[in-house]
PDB file of N, CA and C in Angstrom:
ATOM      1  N   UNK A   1      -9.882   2.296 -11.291  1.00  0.00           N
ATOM      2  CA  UNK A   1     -10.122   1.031 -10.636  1.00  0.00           C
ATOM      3  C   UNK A   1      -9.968   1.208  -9.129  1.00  0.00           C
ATOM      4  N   UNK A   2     -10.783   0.696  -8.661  1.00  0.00           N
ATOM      5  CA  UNK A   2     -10.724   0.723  -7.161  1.00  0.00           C
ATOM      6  C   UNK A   2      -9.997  -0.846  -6.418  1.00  0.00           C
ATOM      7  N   UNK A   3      -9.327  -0.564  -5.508  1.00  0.00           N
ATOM      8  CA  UNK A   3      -8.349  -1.683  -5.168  1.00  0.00           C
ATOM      9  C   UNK A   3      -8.313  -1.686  -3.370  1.00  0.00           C
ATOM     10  N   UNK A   4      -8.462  -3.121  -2.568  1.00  0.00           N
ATOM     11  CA  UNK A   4      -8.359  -3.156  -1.137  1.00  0.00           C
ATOM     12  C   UNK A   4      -6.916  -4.055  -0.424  1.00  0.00           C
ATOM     13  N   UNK A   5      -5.612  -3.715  -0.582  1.00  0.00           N
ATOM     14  CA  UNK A   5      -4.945  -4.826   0.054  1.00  0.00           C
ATOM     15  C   UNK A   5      -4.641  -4.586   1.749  1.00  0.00           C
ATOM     16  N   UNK A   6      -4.320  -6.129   1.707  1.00  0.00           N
ATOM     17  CA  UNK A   6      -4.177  -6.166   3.168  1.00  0.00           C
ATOM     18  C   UNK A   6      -2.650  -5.622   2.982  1.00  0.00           C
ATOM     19  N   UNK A   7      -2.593  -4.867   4.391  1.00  0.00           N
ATOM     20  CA  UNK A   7      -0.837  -4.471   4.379  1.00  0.00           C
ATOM     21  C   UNK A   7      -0.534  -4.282   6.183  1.00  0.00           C
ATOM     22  N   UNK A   8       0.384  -4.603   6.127  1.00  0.00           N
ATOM     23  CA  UNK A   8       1.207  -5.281   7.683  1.00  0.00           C
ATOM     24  C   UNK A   8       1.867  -3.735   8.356  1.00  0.00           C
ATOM     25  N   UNK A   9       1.226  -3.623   9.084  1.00  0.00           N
ATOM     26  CA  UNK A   9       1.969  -2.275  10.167  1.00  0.00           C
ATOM     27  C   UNK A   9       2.377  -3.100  11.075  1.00  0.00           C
ATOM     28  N   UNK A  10       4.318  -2.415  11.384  1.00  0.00           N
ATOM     29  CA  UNK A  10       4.996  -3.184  11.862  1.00  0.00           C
ATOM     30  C   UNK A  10       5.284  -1.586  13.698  1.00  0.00           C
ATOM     31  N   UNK A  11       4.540  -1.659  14.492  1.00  0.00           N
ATOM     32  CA  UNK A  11       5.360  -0.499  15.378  1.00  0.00           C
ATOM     33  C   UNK A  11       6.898  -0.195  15.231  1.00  0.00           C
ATOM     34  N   UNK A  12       7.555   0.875  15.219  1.00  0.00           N
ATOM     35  CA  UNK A  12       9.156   1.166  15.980  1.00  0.00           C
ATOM     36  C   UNK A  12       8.739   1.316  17.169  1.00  0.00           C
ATOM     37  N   UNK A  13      10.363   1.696  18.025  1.00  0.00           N
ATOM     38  CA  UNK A  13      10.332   1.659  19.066  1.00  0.00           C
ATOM     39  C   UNK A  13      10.278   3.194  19.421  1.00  0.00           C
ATOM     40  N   UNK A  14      10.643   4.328  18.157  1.00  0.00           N
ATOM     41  CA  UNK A  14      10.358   5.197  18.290  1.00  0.00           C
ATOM     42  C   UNK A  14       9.032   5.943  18.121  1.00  0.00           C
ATOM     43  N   UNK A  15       8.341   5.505  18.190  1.00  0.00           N
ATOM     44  CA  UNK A  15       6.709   5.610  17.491  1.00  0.00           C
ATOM     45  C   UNK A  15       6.260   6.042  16.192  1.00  0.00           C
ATOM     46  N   UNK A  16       7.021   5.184  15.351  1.00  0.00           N
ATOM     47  CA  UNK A  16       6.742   5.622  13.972  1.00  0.00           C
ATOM     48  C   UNK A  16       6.395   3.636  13.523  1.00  0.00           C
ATOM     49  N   UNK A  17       5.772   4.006  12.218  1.00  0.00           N
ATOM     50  CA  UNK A  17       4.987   2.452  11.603  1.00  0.00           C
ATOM     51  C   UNK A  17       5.981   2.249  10.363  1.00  0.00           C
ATOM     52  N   UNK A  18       6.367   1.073  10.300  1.00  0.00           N
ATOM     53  CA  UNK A  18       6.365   1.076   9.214  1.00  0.00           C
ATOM     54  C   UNK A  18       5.658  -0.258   8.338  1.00  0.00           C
ATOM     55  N   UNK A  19       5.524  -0.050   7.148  1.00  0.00           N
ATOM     56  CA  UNK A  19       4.333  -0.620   6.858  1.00  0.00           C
ATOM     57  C   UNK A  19       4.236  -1.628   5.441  1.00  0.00           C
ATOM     58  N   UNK A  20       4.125  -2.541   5.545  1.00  0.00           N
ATOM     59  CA  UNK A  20       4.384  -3.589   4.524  1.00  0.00           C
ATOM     60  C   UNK A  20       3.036  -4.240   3.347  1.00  0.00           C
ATOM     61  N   UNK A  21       3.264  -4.112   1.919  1.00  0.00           N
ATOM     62  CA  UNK A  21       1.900  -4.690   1.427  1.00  0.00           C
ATOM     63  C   UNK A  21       2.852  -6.123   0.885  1.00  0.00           C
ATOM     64  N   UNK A  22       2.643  -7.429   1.700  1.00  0.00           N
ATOM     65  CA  UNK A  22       3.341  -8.312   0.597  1.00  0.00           C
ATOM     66  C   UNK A  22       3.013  -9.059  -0.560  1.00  0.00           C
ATOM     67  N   UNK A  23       1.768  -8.637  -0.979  1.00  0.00           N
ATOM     68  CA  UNK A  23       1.378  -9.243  -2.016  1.00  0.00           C
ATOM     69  C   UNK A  23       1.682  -8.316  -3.134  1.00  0.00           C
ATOM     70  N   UNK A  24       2.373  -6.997  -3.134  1.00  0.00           N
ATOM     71  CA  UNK A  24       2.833  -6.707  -4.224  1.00  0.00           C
ATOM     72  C   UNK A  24       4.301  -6.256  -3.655  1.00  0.00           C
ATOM     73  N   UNK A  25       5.093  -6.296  -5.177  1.00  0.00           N
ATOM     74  CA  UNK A  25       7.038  -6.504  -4.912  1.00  0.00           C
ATOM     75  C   UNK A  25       7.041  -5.058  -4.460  1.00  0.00           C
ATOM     76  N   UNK A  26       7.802  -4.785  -3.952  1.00  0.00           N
ATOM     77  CA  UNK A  26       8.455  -3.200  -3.322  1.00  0.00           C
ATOM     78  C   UNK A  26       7.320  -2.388  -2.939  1.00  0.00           C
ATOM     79  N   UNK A  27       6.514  -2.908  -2.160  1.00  0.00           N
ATOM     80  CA  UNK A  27       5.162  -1.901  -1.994  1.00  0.00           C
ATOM     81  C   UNK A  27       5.391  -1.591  -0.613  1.00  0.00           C
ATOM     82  N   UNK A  28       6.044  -0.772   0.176  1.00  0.00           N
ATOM     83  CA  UNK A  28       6.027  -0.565   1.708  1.00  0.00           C
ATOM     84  C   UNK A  28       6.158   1.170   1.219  1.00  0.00           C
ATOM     85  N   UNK A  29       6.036   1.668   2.927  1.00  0.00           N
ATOM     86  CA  UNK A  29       6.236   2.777   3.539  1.00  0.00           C
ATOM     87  C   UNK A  29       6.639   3.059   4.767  1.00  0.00           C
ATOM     88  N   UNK A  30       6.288   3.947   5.361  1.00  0.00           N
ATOM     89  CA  UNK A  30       6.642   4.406   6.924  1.00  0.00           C
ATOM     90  C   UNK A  30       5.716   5.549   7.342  1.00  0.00           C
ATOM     91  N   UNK A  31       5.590   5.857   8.158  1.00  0.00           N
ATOM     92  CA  UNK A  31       5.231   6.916   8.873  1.00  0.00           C
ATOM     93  C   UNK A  31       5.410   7.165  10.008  1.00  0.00           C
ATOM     94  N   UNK A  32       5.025   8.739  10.448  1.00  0.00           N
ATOM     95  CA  UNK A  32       5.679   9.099  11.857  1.00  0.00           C
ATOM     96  C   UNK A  32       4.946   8.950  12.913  1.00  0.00           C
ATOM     97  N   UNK A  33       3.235   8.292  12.916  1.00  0.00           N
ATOM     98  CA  UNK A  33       2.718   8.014  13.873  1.00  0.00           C
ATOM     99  C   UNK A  33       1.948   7.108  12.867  1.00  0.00           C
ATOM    100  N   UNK A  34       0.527   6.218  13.343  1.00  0.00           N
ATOM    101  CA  UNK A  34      -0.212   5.775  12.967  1.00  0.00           C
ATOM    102  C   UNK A  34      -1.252   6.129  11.774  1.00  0.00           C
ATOM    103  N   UNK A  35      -1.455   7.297  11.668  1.00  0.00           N
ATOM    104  CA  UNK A  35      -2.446   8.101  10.906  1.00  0.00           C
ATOM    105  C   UNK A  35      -1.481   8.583   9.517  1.00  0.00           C
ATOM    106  N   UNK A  36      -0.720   8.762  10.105  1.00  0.00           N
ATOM    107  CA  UNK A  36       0.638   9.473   8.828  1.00  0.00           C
ATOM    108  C   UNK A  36       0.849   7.688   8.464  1.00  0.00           C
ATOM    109  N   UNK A  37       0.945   6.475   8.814  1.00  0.00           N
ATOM    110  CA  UNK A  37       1.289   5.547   8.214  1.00  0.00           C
ATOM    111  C   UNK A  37       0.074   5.133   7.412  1.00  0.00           C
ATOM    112  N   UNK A  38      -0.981   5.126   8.142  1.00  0.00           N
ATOM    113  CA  UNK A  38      -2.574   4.972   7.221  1.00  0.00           C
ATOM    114  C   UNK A  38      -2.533   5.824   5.971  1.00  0.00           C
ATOM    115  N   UNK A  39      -1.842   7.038   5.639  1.00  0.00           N
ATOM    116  CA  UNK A  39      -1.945   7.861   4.838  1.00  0.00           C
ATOM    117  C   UNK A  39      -0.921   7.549   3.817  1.00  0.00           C
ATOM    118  N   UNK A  40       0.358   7.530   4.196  1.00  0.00           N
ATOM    119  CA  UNK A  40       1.445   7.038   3.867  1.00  0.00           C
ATOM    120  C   UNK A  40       1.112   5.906   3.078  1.00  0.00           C
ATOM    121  N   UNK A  41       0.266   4.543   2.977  1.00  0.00           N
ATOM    122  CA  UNK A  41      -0.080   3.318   3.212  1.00  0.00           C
ATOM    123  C   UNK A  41      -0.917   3.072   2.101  1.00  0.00           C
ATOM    124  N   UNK A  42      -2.036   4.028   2.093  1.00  0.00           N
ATOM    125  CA  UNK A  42      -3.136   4.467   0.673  1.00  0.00           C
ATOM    126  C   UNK A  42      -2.495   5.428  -0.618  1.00  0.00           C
ATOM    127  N   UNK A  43      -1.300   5.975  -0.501  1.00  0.00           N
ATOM    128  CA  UNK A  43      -0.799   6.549  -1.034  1.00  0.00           C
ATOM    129  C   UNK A  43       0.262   5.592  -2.021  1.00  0.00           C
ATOM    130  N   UNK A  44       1.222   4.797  -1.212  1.00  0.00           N
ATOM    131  CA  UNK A  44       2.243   3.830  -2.001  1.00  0.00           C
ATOM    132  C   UNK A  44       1.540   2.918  -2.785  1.00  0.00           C
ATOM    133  N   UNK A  45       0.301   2.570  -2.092  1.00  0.00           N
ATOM    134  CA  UNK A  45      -0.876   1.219  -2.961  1.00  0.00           C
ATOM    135  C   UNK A  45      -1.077   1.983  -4.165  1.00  0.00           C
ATOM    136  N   UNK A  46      -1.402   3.232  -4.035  1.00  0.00           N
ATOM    137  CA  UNK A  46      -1.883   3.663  -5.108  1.00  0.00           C
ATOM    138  C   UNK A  46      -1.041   3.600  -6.184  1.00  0.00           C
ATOM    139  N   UNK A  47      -0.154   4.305  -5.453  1.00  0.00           N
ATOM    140  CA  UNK A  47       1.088   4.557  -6.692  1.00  0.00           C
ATOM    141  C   UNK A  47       1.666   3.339  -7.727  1.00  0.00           C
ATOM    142  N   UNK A  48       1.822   2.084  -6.864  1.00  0.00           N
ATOM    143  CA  UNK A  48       2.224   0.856  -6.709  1.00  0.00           C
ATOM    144  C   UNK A  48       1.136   0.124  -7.945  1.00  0.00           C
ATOM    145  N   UNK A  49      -0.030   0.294  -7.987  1.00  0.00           N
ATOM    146  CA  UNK A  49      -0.929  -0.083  -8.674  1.00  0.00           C
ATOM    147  C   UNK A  49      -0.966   0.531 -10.064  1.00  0.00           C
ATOM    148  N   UNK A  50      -0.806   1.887  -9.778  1.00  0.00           N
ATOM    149  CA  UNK A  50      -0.929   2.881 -11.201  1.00  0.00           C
ATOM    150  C   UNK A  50      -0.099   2.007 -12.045  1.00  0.00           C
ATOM    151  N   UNK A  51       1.533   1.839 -11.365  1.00  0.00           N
ATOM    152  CA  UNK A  51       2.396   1.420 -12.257  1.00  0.00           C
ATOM    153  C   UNK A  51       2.130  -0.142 -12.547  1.00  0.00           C
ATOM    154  N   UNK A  52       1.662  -0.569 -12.092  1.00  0.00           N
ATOM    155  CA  UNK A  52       1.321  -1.971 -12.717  1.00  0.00           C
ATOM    156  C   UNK A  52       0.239  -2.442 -14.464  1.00  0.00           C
ATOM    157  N   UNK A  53      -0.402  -1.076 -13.696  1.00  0.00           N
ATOM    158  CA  UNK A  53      -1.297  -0.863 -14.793  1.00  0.00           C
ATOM    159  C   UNK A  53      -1.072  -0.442 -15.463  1.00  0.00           C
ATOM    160  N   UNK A  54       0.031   0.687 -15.557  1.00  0.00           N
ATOM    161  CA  UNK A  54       0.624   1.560 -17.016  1.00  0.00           C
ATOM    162  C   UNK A  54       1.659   0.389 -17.594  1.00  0.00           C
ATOM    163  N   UNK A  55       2.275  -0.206 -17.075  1.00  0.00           N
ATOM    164  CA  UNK A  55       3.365  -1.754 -17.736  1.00  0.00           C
ATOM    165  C   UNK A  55       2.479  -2.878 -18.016  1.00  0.00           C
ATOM    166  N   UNK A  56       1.254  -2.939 -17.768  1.00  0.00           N
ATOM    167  CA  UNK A  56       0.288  -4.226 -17.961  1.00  0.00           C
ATOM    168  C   UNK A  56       0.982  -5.593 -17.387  1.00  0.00           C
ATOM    169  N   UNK A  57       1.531  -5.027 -16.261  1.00  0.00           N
ATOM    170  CA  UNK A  57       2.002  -5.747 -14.837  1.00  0.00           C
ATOM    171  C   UNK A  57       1.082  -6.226 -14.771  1.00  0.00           C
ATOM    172  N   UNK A  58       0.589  -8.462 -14.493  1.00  0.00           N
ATOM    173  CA  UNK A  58      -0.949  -8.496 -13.790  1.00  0.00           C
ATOM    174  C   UNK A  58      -0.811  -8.475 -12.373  1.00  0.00           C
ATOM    175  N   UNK A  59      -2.086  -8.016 -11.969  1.00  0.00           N
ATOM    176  CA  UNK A  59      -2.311  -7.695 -10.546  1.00  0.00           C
ATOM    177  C   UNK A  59      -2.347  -8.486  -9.811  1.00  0.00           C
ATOM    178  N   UNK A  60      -2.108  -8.949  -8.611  1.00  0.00           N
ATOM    179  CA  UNK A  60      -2.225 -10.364  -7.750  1.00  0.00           C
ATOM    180  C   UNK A  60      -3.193 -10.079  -6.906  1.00  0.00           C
ATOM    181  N   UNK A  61      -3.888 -11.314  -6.977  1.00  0.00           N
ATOM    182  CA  UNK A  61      -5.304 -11.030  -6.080  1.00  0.00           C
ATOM    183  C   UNK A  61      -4.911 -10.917  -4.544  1.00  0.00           C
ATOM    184  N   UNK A  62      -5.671  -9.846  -3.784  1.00  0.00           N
ATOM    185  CA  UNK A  62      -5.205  -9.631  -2.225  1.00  0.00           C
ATOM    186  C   UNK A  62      -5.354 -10.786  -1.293  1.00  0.00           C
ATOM    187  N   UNK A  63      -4.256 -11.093  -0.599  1.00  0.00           N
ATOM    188  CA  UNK A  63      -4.720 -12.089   0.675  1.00  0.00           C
ATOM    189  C   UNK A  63      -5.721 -11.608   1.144  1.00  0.00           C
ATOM    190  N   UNK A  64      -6.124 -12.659   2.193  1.00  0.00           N
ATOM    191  CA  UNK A  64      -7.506 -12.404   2.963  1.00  0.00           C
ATOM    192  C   UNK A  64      -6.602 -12.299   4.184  1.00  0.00           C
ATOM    193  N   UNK A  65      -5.979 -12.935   4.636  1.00  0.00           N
ATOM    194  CA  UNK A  65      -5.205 -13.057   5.682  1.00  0.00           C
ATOM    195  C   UNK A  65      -3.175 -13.175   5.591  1.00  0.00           C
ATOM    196  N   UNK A  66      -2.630 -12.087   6.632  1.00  0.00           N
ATOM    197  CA  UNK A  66      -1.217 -12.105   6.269  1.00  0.00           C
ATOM    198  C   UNK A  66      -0.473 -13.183   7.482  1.00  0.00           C
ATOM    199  N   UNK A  67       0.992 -13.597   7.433  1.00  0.00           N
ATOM    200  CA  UNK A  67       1.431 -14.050   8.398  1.00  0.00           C
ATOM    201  C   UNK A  67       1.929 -12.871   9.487  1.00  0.00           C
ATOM    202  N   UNK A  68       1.901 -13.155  10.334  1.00  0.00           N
ATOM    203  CA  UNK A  68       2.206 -11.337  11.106  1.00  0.00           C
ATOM    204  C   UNK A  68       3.238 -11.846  12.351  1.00  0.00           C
ATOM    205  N   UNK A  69       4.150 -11.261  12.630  1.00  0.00           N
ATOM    206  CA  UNK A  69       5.281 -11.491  14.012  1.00  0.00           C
ATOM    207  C   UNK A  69       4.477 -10.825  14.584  1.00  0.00           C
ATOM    208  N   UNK A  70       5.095 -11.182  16.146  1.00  0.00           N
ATOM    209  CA  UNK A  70       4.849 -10.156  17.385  1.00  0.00           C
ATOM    210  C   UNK A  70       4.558  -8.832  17.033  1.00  0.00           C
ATOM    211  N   UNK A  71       3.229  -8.092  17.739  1.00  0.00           N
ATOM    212  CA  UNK A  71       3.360  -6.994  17.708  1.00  0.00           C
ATOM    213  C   UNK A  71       3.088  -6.097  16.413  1.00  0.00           C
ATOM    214  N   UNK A  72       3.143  -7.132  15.176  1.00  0.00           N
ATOM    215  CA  UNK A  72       2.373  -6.341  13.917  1.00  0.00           C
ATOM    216  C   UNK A  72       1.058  -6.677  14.113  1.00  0.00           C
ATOM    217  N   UNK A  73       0.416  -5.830  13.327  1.00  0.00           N
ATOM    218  CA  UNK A  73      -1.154  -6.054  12.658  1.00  0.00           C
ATOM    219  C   UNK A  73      -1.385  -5.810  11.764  1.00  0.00           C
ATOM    220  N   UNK A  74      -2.561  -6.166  10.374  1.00  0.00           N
ATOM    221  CA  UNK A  74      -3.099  -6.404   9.583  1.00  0.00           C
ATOM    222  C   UNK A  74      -4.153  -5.373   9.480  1.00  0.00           C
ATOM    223  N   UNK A  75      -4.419  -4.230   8.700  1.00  0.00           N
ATOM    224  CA  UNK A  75      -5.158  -3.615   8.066  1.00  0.00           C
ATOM    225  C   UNK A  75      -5.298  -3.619   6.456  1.00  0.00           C
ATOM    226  N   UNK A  76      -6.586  -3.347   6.012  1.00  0.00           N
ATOM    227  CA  UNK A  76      -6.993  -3.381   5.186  1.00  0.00           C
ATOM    228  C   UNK A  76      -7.012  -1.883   4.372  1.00  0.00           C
ATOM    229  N   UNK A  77      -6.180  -1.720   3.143  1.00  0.00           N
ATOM    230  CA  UNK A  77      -6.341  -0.132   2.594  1.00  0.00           C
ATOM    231  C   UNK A  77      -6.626  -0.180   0.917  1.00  0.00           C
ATOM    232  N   UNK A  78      -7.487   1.053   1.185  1.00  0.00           N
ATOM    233  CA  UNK A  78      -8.497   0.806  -0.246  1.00  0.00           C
ATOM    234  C   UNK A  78      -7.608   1.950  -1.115  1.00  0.00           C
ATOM    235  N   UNK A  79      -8.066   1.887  -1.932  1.00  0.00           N
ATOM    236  CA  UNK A  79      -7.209   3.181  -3.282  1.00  0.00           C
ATOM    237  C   UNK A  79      -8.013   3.117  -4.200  1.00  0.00           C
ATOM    238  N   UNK A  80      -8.232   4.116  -5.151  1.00  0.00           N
ATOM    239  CA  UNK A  80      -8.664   4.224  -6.494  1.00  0.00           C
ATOM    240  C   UNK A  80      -7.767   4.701  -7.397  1.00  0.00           C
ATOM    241  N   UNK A  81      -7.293   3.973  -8.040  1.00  0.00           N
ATOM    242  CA  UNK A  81      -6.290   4.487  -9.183  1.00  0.00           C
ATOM    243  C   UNK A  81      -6.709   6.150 -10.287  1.00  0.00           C
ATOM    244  N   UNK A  82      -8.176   5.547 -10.726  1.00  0.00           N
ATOM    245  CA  UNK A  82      -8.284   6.637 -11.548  1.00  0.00           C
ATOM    246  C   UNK A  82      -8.192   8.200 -10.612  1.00  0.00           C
ATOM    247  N   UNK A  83      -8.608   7.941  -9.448  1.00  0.00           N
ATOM    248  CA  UNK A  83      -8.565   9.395  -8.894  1.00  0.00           C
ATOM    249  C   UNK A  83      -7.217   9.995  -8.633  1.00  0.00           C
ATOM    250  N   UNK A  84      -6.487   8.997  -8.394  1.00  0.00           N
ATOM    251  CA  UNK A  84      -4.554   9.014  -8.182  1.00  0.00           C
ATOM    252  C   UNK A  84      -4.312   9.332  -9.033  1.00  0.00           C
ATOM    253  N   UNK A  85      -4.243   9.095 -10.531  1.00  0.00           N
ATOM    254  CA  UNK A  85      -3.870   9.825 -11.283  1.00  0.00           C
ATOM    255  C   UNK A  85      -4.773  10.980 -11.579  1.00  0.00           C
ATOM    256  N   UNK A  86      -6.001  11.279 -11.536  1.00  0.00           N
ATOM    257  CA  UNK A  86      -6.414  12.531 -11.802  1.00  0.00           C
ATOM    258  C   UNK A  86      -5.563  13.624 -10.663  1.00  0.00           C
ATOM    259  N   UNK A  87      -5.089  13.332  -9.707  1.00  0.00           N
ATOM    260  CA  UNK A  87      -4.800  14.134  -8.831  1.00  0.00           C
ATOM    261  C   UNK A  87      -2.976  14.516  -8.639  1.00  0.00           C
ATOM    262  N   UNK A  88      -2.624  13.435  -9.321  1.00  0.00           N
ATOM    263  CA  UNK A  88      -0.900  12.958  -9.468  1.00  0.00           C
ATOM    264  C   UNK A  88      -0.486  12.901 -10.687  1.00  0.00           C
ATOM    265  N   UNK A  89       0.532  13.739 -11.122  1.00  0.00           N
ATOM    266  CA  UNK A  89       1.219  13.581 -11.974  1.00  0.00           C
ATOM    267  C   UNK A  89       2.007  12.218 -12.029  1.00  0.00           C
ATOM    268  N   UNK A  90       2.255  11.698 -12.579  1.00  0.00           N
ATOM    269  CA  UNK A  90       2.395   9.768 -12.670  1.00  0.00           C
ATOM    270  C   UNK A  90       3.185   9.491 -13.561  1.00  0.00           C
ATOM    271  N   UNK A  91       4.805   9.250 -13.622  1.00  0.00           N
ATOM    272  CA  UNK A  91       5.705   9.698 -14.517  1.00  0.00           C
ATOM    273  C   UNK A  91       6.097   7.774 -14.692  1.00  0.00           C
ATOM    274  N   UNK A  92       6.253   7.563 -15.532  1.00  0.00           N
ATOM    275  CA  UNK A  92       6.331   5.587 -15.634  1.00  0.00           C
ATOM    276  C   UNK A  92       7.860   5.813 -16.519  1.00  0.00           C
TER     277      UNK A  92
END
């Protein structure tokens, strides 16, 4: 299944992201610059999703739009589950 949520990159002050999906429970990350958080970001969705789908967790449909403080922004990150697990061992 292929999947797009919106998820909230928050800057540090040290130049690392860290990075929030709130439409699903415990779905964040971090990274050490921007690109490592984009990566970081498609990676936890994925993971985050697999397991919803292996517990027949239902999925919550993605905002279109997040509330955002100062200084965050709103990107959009896509995933495909079936390829995550073809590529990840996926232990539930």
């Amino acid at each position: 299944m292929k999947y797009v949520y919106p998820a909230v990159f928050t800057p540090e002050e040290n130049g690392q992201f860290t990075v929030n999906f709130p439409d699903l429970e415990n779905c964040y990350t971090c990274g050490d610059d921007l690109g490592d958080a984009l990566y970081m970001a498609e990676d936890v969705l994925a993971m985050t999703l697999v397991s919803y789908e292996n517990n027949s967790t239902p999925i919550p449909t993605p905002s279109k739009k997040l509330s955002l403080e100062d200084g965050e922004f709103q990107n959009f990150i896509a995933c495909d589950t079936d390829s995550y697990r073809k590529q990840n061992i996926f232990i539930h």
